[in-house]
Amino acid sequence: MTIPTDSRPAPGPPVPTGTASGTGTGAHSGQGTDPDTGPDTGSGPGSDFARLSRRIAEAGLMERRPGYYALRLTLVTAAFAAGWAAFFALGDTWWQLAVAAFLAFVFGQIALVAHDLAHRQIFRRRRPSEIGGRLFGNLGVGMSYGWWMNKHTRHHANPNHEELDPDVAPDILVWSTDQARSSRGIARFLGGHQALLFFPLLTLEGFNLHVSSLRALRSPSMRQRPLEAALLLLHLTAFLSALFLVLSPGRALAFLAVNQCLFGVYLGCVFAPNHKGMPTLTGEDRPDFLRRQVLTSRNVRGGRFTDLMLGGLNYQIEHHLFPSMPTPHLRRARLLVRAYCAEIGVPYHETGLLRSYREALTHLHRVGEPIRRQRGRK
């Protein structure tokens, strides 16, 4: 696997350059992680991933956890109800900004439940997973389940591949020096100082999710488009109506800003440690499934509180290898996966939460160097 030198994590474990040993054919660009069939491993029964998969299955880590999810869904739903009960009880007061902050956290937890539903960690069958995903995603937080599934499936199939992973496509930010050199418009304007701007920009992410969800409704290929549209409209109507009926216009706008800005920051803080600052792939870089997932992902160490706040995505390596593995099994799977990676000589990167943000921001600063250099010549 050829790893661009500007894309290595800093600081982090050594990542092999050249061709990774044991690589296979990988997946073709049109393939992905189909939630119906599981990950496209591009590997035979004797592959590195197949051997790991057998160990995971023998440990019972792919078995469903209905009790865990029943409790989790109950608690998240209760928190959602409690937040809105407090909102209506308080009335028109600036104390509502505390409710806005609390509901931002709850919305993040709802989004994480929708994520687990989409990966069929809760239900084995697609239909109940889709129903739950649309209820929690579209209706709960105003995020299109269909749009997110399309984007997230492509990400899982080709994590950190600059041409195939939408999460590292150049947009407002650039993720490699090649992207920085060819950047135009707002990406070029911001790219030189994007590390400093990263967390402030996350305040816009909540709004961006709503806008992207609504724009995706124009695509005729979206499944259940009328249902998606109806649920999104119902969420937006109910949410905005509650704000402007209970609060004065100024307080309603303040509530909206605090809630959506903190929601965006929370989601960004959950997802940023996963891959940002890890190696990126380009062109024909096609390592086998196991290496494609492990070498581009980062785990975050922590206890149960970290698991709660990050929704289990702190075990990003295990999640990418086994997307349908229930969240409570990821902690145990980590021990098996880490030992197996050491056994076959594949680097396994794990760090603390604050260090993960530092690595991501260091990477963003480094890849923006071409933009800063060109500005310095003017």
GROMACS .gro file of C-alpha atoms in nm:
model
  378
    1MET     CA    1   0.000   0.000   0.000
    2THR     CA    2   0.145   0.334  -0.100
    3ILE     CA    3   0.092   0.590   0.172
    4PRO     CA    4   0.146   0.956   0.078
    5THR     CA    5   0.406   1.099   0.313
    6ASP     CA    6   0.193   1.403   0.389
    7SER     CA    7  -0.088   1.179   0.508
    8ARG     CA    8   0.086   0.997   0.792
    9PRO     CA    9  -0.037   1.053   1.144
   10ALA     CA   10   0.173   1.284   1.351
   11PRO     CA   11   0.262   1.169   1.603
   12GLY     CA   12   0.164   0.805   1.572
   13PRO     CA   13   0.286   0.453   1.509
   14PRO     CA   14   0.507   0.369   1.212
   15VAL     CA   15   0.300   0.301   0.903
   16PRO     CA   16   0.458   0.084   0.635
   17THR     CA   17   0.520   0.240   0.296
   18GLY     CA   18   0.548   0.056  -0.029
   19THR     CA   19   0.337  -0.257  -0.066
   20ALA     CA   20   0.189  -0.403   0.249
   21SER     CA   21   0.254  -0.769   0.291
   22GLY     CA   22  -0.044  -0.992   0.258
   23THR     CA   23  -0.252  -0.748   0.057
   24GLY     CA   24  -0.525  -0.881  -0.161
   25THR     CA   25  -0.737  -0.755  -0.444
   26GLY     CA   26  -0.948  -0.533  -0.222
   27ALA     CA   27  -1.286  -0.410  -0.331
   28HIS     CA   28  -1.365  -0.248  -0.661
   29SER     CA   29  -1.462   0.115  -0.641
   30GLY     CA   30  -1.825   0.036  -0.697
   31GLN     CA   31  -1.848  -0.205  -0.408
   32GLY     CA   32  -1.916  -0.118  -0.050
   33THR     CA   33  -2.020  -0.230   0.291
   34ASP     CA   34  -2.367  -0.352   0.213
   35PRO     CA   35  -2.576  -0.356   0.531
   36ASP     CA   36  -2.759  -0.657   0.391
   37THR     CA   37  -2.460  -0.874   0.318
   38GLY     CA   38  -2.192  -0.743   0.550
   39PRO     CA   39  -1.852  -0.601   0.459
   40ASP     CA   40  -1.703  -0.662   0.116
   41THR     CA   41  -1.380  -0.825   0.229
   42GLY     CA   42  -1.241  -0.907  -0.111
   43SER     CA   43  -1.075  -1.202   0.062
   44GLY     CA   44  -1.093  -1.578   0.056
   45PRO     CA   45  -1.150  -1.818   0.346
   46GLY     CA   46  -0.776  -1.828   0.421
   47SER     CA   47  -0.725  -1.453   0.431
   48ASP     CA   48  -0.604  -1.259   0.734
   49PHE     CA   49  -0.950  -1.112   0.782
   50ALA     CA   50  -1.124  -1.448   0.751
   51ARG     CA   51  -0.907  -1.595   1.025
   52LEU     CA   52  -0.978  -1.298   1.252
   53SER     CA   53  -1.347  -1.318   1.172
   54ARG     CA   54  -1.360  -1.681   1.282
   55ARG     CA   55  -1.200  -1.591   1.616
   56ILE     CA   56  -1.451  -1.311   1.667
   57ALA     CA   57  -1.744  -1.539   1.584
   58GLU     CA   58  -1.615  -1.815   1.813
   59ALA     CA   59  -1.600  -1.561   2.097
   60GLY     CA   60  -1.970  -1.487   2.041
   61LEU     CA   61  -1.906  -1.121   1.966
   62MET     CA   62  -2.141  -1.101   1.667
   63GLU     CA   63  -2.442  -1.211   1.872
   64ARG     CA   64  -2.717  -0.951   1.919
   65ARG     CA   65  -2.763  -0.776   2.255
   66PRO     CA   66  -3.137  -0.703   2.278
   67GLY     CA   67  -3.128  -0.628   2.651
   68TYR     CA   68  -2.854  -0.368   2.612
   69TYR     CA   69  -3.029  -0.193   2.326
   70ALA     CA   70  -3.369  -0.205   2.495
   71LEU     CA   71  -3.217  -0.023   2.792
   72ARG     CA   72  -3.021   0.221   2.575
   73LEU     CA   73  -3.320   0.312   2.357
   74THR     CA   74  -3.536   0.354   2.668
   75LEU     CA   75  -3.283   0.586   2.832
   76VAL     CA   76  -3.229   0.795   2.519
   77THR     CA   77  -3.604   0.826   2.462
   78ALA     CA   78  -3.657   0.918   2.828
   79ALA     CA   79  -3.385   1.185   2.806
   80PHE     CA   80  -3.548   1.324   2.492
   81ALA     CA   81  -3.888   1.338   2.663
   82ALA     CA   82  -3.739   1.490   2.980
   83GLY     CA   83  -3.566   1.760   2.779
   84TRP     CA   84  -3.884   1.869   2.606
   85ALA     CA   85  -4.083   1.843   2.929
   86ALA     CA   86  -3.836   2.084   3.089
   87PHE     CA   87  -3.863   2.310   2.785
   88PHE     CA   88  -4.241   2.344   2.811
   89ALA     CA   89  -4.230   2.372   3.191
   90LEU     CA   90  -3.977   2.657   3.195
   91GLY     CA   91  -4.153   2.876   2.942
   92ASP     CA   92  -4.007   3.199   2.806
   93THR     CA   93  -3.682   3.235   3.003
   94TRP     CA   94  -3.311   3.248   2.930
   95TRP     CA   95  -3.274   2.931   3.138
   96GLN     CA   96  -3.390   2.759   2.821
   97LEU     CA   97  -3.035   2.782   2.689
   98ALA     CA   98  -2.940   2.512   2.941
   99VAL     CA   99  -3.218   2.297   2.795
  100ALA     CA  100  -3.083   2.371   2.447
  101ALA     CA  101  -2.741   2.243   2.553
  102PHE     CA  102  -2.889   1.931   2.713
  103LEU     CA  103  -3.096   1.854   2.403
  104ALA     CA  104  -2.786   1.898   2.185
  105PHE     CA  105  -2.629   1.609   2.377
  106VAL     CA  106  -2.950   1.406   2.350
  107PHE     CA  107  -2.969   1.471   1.974
  108GLY     CA  108  -2.613   1.341   1.948
  109GLN     CA  109  -2.710   1.026   2.135
  110ILE     CA  110  -3.011   0.981   1.907
  111ALA     CA  111  -2.783   1.013   1.604
  112LEU     CA  112  -2.555   0.745   1.749
  113VAL     CA  113  -2.853   0.513   1.795
  114ALA     CA  114  -2.951   0.579   1.432
  115HIS     CA  115  -2.594   0.485   1.337
  116ASP     CA  116  -2.622   0.150   1.516
  117LEU     CA  117  -2.960   0.087   1.356
  118ALA     CA  118  -2.820   0.159   1.011
  119HIS     CA  119  -2.543  -0.096   1.065
  120ARG     CA  120  -2.801  -0.352   1.180
  121GLN     CA  121  -2.638  -0.389   1.517
  122ILE     CA  122  -2.979  -0.391   1.685
  123PHE     CA  123  -3.197  -0.588   1.440
  124ARG     CA  124  -3.072  -0.850   1.198
  125ARG     CA  125  -3.337  -0.773   0.937
  126ARG     CA  126  -3.330  -0.467   0.713
  127ARG     CA  127  -3.691  -0.357   0.750
  128PRO     CA  128  -3.697  -0.292   1.128
  129SER     CA  129  -3.350  -0.136   1.099
  130GLU     CA  130  -3.473   0.107   0.833
  131ILE     CA  131  -3.789   0.190   1.027
  132GLY     CA  132  -3.590   0.260   1.342
  133GLY     CA  133  -3.323   0.450   1.149
  134ARG     CA  134  -3.578   0.683   0.991
  135LEU     CA  135  -3.760   0.738   1.320
  136PHE     CA  136  -3.442   0.825   1.510
  137GLY     CA  137  -3.263   0.996   1.220
  138ASN     CA  138  -3.527   1.182   1.018
  139LEU     CA  139  -3.787   1.238   1.287
  140GLY     CA  140  -3.559   1.252   1.591
  141VAL     CA  141  -3.284   1.487   1.474
  142GLY     CA  142  -3.381   1.595   1.121
  143MET     CA  143  -3.108   1.398   0.942
  144SER     CA  144  -3.199   1.199   0.631
  145TYR     CA  145  -3.141   0.828   0.688
  146GLY     CA  146  -3.117   0.761   0.314
  147TRP     CA  147  -2.866   1.039   0.252
  148TRP     CA  148  -2.653   0.934   0.548
  149MET     CA  149  -2.662   0.565   0.451
  150ASN     CA  150  -2.538   0.641   0.100
  151LYS     CA  151  -2.254   0.855   0.230
  152HIS     CA  152  -2.157   0.630   0.519
  153THR     CA  153  -2.160   0.310   0.314
  154ARG     CA  154  -1.910   0.459   0.071
  155HIS     CA  155  -1.694   0.569   0.363
  156HIS     CA  156  -1.688   0.221   0.515
  157ALA     CA  157  -1.596   0.061   0.183
  158ASN     CA  158  -1.299   0.291   0.124
  159PRO     CA  159  -1.202   0.479   0.440
  160ASN     CA  160  -0.968   0.773   0.386
  161HIS     CA  161  -0.945   0.714   0.009
  162GLU     CA  162  -0.931   1.061  -0.141
  163GLU     CA  163  -1.128   0.968  -0.454
  164LEU     CA  164  -1.374   0.723  -0.300
  165ASP     CA  165  -1.445   0.830   0.059
  166PRO     CA  166  -1.684   1.130   0.072
  167ASP     CA  167  -1.559   1.210   0.423
  168VAL     CA  168  -1.218   1.318   0.287
  169ALA     CA  169  -1.337   1.483  -0.032
  170PRO     CA  170  -1.211   1.844  -0.048
  171ASP     CA  171  -1.488   2.080   0.049
  172ILE     CA  172  -1.441   2.349   0.311
  173LEU     CA  173  -1.133   2.167   0.444
  174VAL     CA  174  -0.848   1.990   0.264
  175TRP     CA  175  -0.713   1.657   0.384
  176SER     CA  176  -0.385   1.620   0.192
  177THR     CA  177  -0.118   1.843   0.041
  178ASP     CA  178  -0.235   1.744  -0.308
  179GLN     CA  179  -0.582   1.870  -0.223
  180ALA     CA  180  -0.429   2.187  -0.079
  181ARG     CA  181  -0.229   2.257  -0.396
  182SER     CA  182  -0.536   2.220  -0.618
  183SER     CA  183  -0.781   2.391  -0.381
  184ARG     CA  184  -0.998   2.679  -0.494
  185GLY     CA  185  -1.257   2.909  -0.341
  186ILE     CA  186  -1.343   2.875   0.026
  187ALA     CA  187  -1.117   2.572   0.080
  188ARG     CA  188  -0.820   2.777  -0.036
  189PHE     CA  189  -0.931   3.073   0.173
  190LEU     CA  190  -0.957   2.865   0.491
  191GLY     CA  191  -0.702   2.592   0.424
  192GLY     CA  192  -0.394   2.773   0.544
  193HIS     CA  193  -0.536   2.804   0.895
  194GLN     CA  194  -0.785   2.518   0.896
  195ALA     CA  195  -0.642   2.362   1.212
  196LEU     CA  196  -0.734   2.675   1.408
  197LEU     CA  197  -1.073   2.692   1.241
  198PHE     CA  198  -1.167   2.325   1.274
  199PHE     CA  199  -1.360   2.337   1.601
  200PRO     CA  200  -1.528   2.673   1.527
  201LEU     CA  201  -1.644   2.531   1.193
  202LEU     CA  202  -1.804   2.238   1.373
  203THR     CA  203  -2.064   2.482   1.508
  204LEU     CA  204  -2.208   2.482   1.155
  205GLU     CA  205  -2.220   2.104   1.121
  206GLY     CA  206  -2.565   2.063   1.274
  207PHE     CA  207  -2.711   2.309   1.024
  208ASN     CA  208  -2.514   2.142   0.744
  209LEU     CA  209  -2.672   1.803   0.824
  210HIS     CA  210  -3.019   1.951   0.780
  211VAL     CA  211  -2.929   2.130   0.456
  212SER     CA  212  -2.759   1.822   0.309
  213SER     CA  213  -3.057   1.606   0.407
  214LEU     CA  214  -3.302   1.839   0.235
  215ARG     CA  215  -3.085   1.868  -0.076
  216ALA     CA  216  -3.061   1.489  -0.098
  217LEU     CA  217  -3.439   1.470  -0.138
  218ARG     CA  218  -3.394   1.597  -0.493
  219SER     CA  219  -3.224   1.271  -0.590
  220PRO     CA  220  -3.470   1.032  -0.760
  221SER     CA  221  -3.251   0.739  -0.653
  222MET     CA  222  -3.328   0.789  -0.282
  223ARG     CA  223  -3.536   0.503  -0.146
  224GLN     CA  224  -3.863   0.593   0.026
  225ARG     CA  225  -3.820   0.956  -0.075
  226PRO     CA  226  -4.177   1.067   0.015
  227LEU     CA  227  -4.144   0.909   0.360
  228GLU     CA  228  -3.800   1.065   0.412
  229ALA     CA  229  -3.938   1.405   0.313
  230ALA     CA  230  -4.247   1.374   0.533
  231LEU     CA  231  -4.046   1.280   0.843
  232LEU     CA  232  -3.791   1.557   0.787
  233LEU     CA  233  -4.069   1.812   0.740
  234LEU     CA  234  -4.246   1.686   1.051
  235HIS     CA  235  -3.927   1.722   1.257
  236LEU     CA  236  -3.852   2.074   1.133
  237THR     CA  237  -4.213   2.188   1.173
  238ALA     CA  238  -4.250   2.050   1.525
  239PHE     CA  239  -3.908   2.175   1.638
  240LEU     CA  240  -3.941   2.529   1.506
  241SER     CA  241  -4.307   2.558   1.608
  242ALA     CA  242  -4.222   2.464   1.966
  243LEU     CA  243  -3.945   2.723   1.981
  244PHE     CA  244  -4.142   3.014   1.841
  245LEU     CA  245  -4.468   2.933   2.020
  246VAL     CA  246  -4.310   2.905   2.366
  247LEU     CA  247  -4.025   3.155   2.338
  248SER     CA  248  -3.996   3.514   2.228
  249PRO     CA  249  -3.831   3.550   1.884
  250GLY     CA  250  -3.494   3.649   2.030
  251ARG     CA  251  -3.485   3.363   2.278
  252ALA     CA  252  -3.610   3.120   2.014
  253LEU     CA  253  -3.324   3.215   1.781
  254ALA     CA  254  -3.075   3.192   2.069
  255PHE     CA  255  -3.209   2.846   2.162
  256LEU     CA  256  -3.181   2.734   1.799
  257ALA     CA  257  -2.824   2.862   1.770
  258VAL     CA  258  -2.703   2.708   2.096
  259ASN     CA  259  -2.874   2.377   2.030
  260GLN     CA  260  -2.759   2.329   1.673
  261CYS     CA  261  -2.408   2.465   1.726
  262LEU     CA  262  -2.345   2.236   2.023
  263PHE     CA  263  -2.504   1.944   1.837
  264GLY     CA  264  -2.258   2.000   1.552
  265VAL     CA  265  -1.961   2.030   1.785
  266TYR     CA  266  -2.062   1.713   1.970
  267LEU     CA  267  -2.094   1.509   1.651
  268GLY     CA  268  -1.767   1.649   1.522
  269CYS     CA  269  -1.590   1.557   1.845
  270VAL     CA  270  -1.730   1.204   1.816
  271PHE     CA  271  -1.626   1.147   1.455
  272ALA     CA  272  -1.303   1.351   1.423
  273PRO     CA  273  -1.079   1.107   1.618
  274ASN     CA  274  -1.176   0.813   1.397
  275HIS     CA  275  -0.972   0.878   1.081
  276LYS     CA  276  -0.851   1.239   1.068
  277GLY     CA  277  -0.473   1.246   1.062
  278MET     CA  278  -0.446   0.878   0.972
  279PRO     CA  279  -0.301   0.767   0.635
  280THR     CA  280  -0.500   0.848   0.324
  281LEU     CA  281  -0.515   0.641   0.007
  282THR     CA  282  -0.516   0.758  -0.354
  283GLY     CA  283  -0.554   0.612  -0.701
  284GLU     CA  284  -0.487   0.241  -0.713
  285ASP     CA  285  -0.397   0.202  -0.346
  286ARG     CA  286  -0.604  -0.111  -0.279
  287PRO     CA  287  -0.483  -0.301   0.028
  288ASP     CA  288  -0.683  -0.600   0.141
  289PHE     CA  289  -0.990  -0.546   0.356
  290LEU     CA  290  -0.823  -0.586   0.696
  291ARG     CA  291  -0.537  -0.348   0.621
  292ARG     CA  292  -0.765  -0.103   0.444
  293GLN     CA  293  -0.969  -0.069   0.763
  294VAL     CA  294  -0.699  -0.096   1.032
  295LEU     CA  295  -0.430   0.130   0.882
  296THR     CA  296  -0.671   0.418   0.822
  297SER     CA  297  -0.847   0.406   1.159
  298ARG     CA  298  -0.762   0.520   1.510
  299ASN     CA  299  -0.891   0.388   1.841
  300VAL     CA  300  -0.941   0.613   2.143
  301ARG     CA  301  -0.858   0.473   2.486
  302GLY     CA  302  -1.093   0.538   2.774
  303GLY     CA  303  -1.338   0.392   3.020
  304ARG     CA  304  -1.714   0.359   3.025
  305PHE     CA  305  -1.765   0.735   3.017
  306THR     CA  306  -1.569   0.757   2.691
  307ASP     CA  307  -1.776   0.469   2.555
  308LEU     CA  308  -2.094   0.657   2.644
  309MET     CA  309  -1.989   0.993   2.501
  310LEU     CA  310  -1.848   0.849   2.178
  311GLY     CA  311  -2.116   0.584   2.135
  312GLY     CA  312  -1.862   0.304   2.102
  313LEU     CA  313  -1.700   0.468   1.799
  314ASN     CA  314  -1.384   0.503   2.004
  315TYR     CA  315  -1.334   0.138   1.901
  316GLN     CA  316  -1.315   0.253   1.541
  317ILE     CA  317  -1.085  -0.022   1.419
  318GLU     CA  318  -1.315  -0.296   1.546
  319HIS     CA  319  -1.622  -0.112   1.418
  320HIS     CA  320  -1.476  -0.085   1.068
  321LEU     CA  321  -1.376  -0.449   1.061
  322PHE     CA  322  -1.714  -0.567   1.194
  323PRO     CA  323  -1.973  -0.291   1.127
  324SER     CA  324  -2.268  -0.501   1.246
  325MET     CA  325  -2.105  -0.595   1.577
  326PRO     CA  326  -2.320  -0.463   1.865
  327THR     CA  327  -2.158  -0.171   2.043
  328PRO     CA  328  -2.120  -0.344   2.384
  329HIS     CA  329  -1.905  -0.617   2.224
  330LEU     CA  330  -1.649  -0.376   2.078
  331ARG     CA  331  -1.452  -0.343   2.401
  332ARG     CA  332  -1.392  -0.720   2.416
  333ALA     CA  333  -1.326  -0.739   2.043
  334ARG     CA  334  -1.050  -0.481   2.083
  335LEU     CA  335  -0.837  -0.727   2.279
  336LEU     CA  336  -0.866  -0.993   2.009
  337VAL     CA  337  -0.811  -0.754   1.719
  338ARG     CA  338  -0.512  -0.581   1.877
  339ALA     CA  339  -0.344  -0.914   1.956
  340TYR     CA  340  -0.416  -1.045   1.606
  341CYS     CA  341  -0.273  -0.734   1.440
  342ALA     CA  342   0.046  -0.776   1.645
  343GLU     CA  343   0.054  -1.141   1.540
  344ILE     CA  344   0.045  -1.060   1.166
  345GLY     CA  345   0.252  -0.741   1.186
  346VAL     CA  346  -0.018  -0.483   1.109
  347PRO     CA  347   0.019  -0.150   1.298
  348TYR     CA  348  -0.271  -0.086   1.536
  349HIS     CA  349  -0.301   0.278   1.640
  350GLU     CA  350  -0.464   0.368   1.970
  351THR     CA  351  -0.431   0.686   2.172
  352GLY     CA  352  -0.608   0.903   2.428
  353LEU     CA  353  -0.892   1.136   2.336
  354LEU     CA  354  -0.701   1.463   2.367
  355ARG     CA  355  -0.403   1.315   2.183
  356SER     CA  356  -0.637   1.206   1.901
  357TYR     CA  357  -0.755   1.564   1.854
  358ARG     CA  358  -0.395   1.683   1.861
  359GLU     CA  359  -0.300   1.435   1.589
  360ALA     CA  360  -0.595   1.541   1.374
  361LEU     CA  361  -0.522   1.913   1.414
  362THR     CA  362  -0.149   1.862   1.352
  363HIS     CA  363  -0.235   1.684   1.029
  364LEU     CA  364  -0.473   1.961   0.920
  365HIS     CA  365  -0.205   2.221   0.987
  366ARG     CA  366   0.062   2.026   0.799
  367VAL     CA  367  -0.141   1.962   0.485
  368GLY     CA  368  -0.232   2.332   0.466
  369GLU     CA  369   0.136   2.424   0.426
  370PRO     CA  370   0.123   2.463   0.042
  371ILE     CA  371  -0.147   2.727   0.079
  372ARG     CA  372   0.049   2.918   0.343
  373ARG     CA  373   0.366   2.894   0.134
  374GLN     CA  374   0.199   3.034  -0.176
  375ARG     CA  375   0.049   3.319   0.022
  376GLY     CA  376   0.392   3.398   0.164
  377ARG     CA  377   0.532   3.445  -0.186
  378LYS     CA  378   0.281   3.718  -0.268
   0.00000   0.00000   0.00000
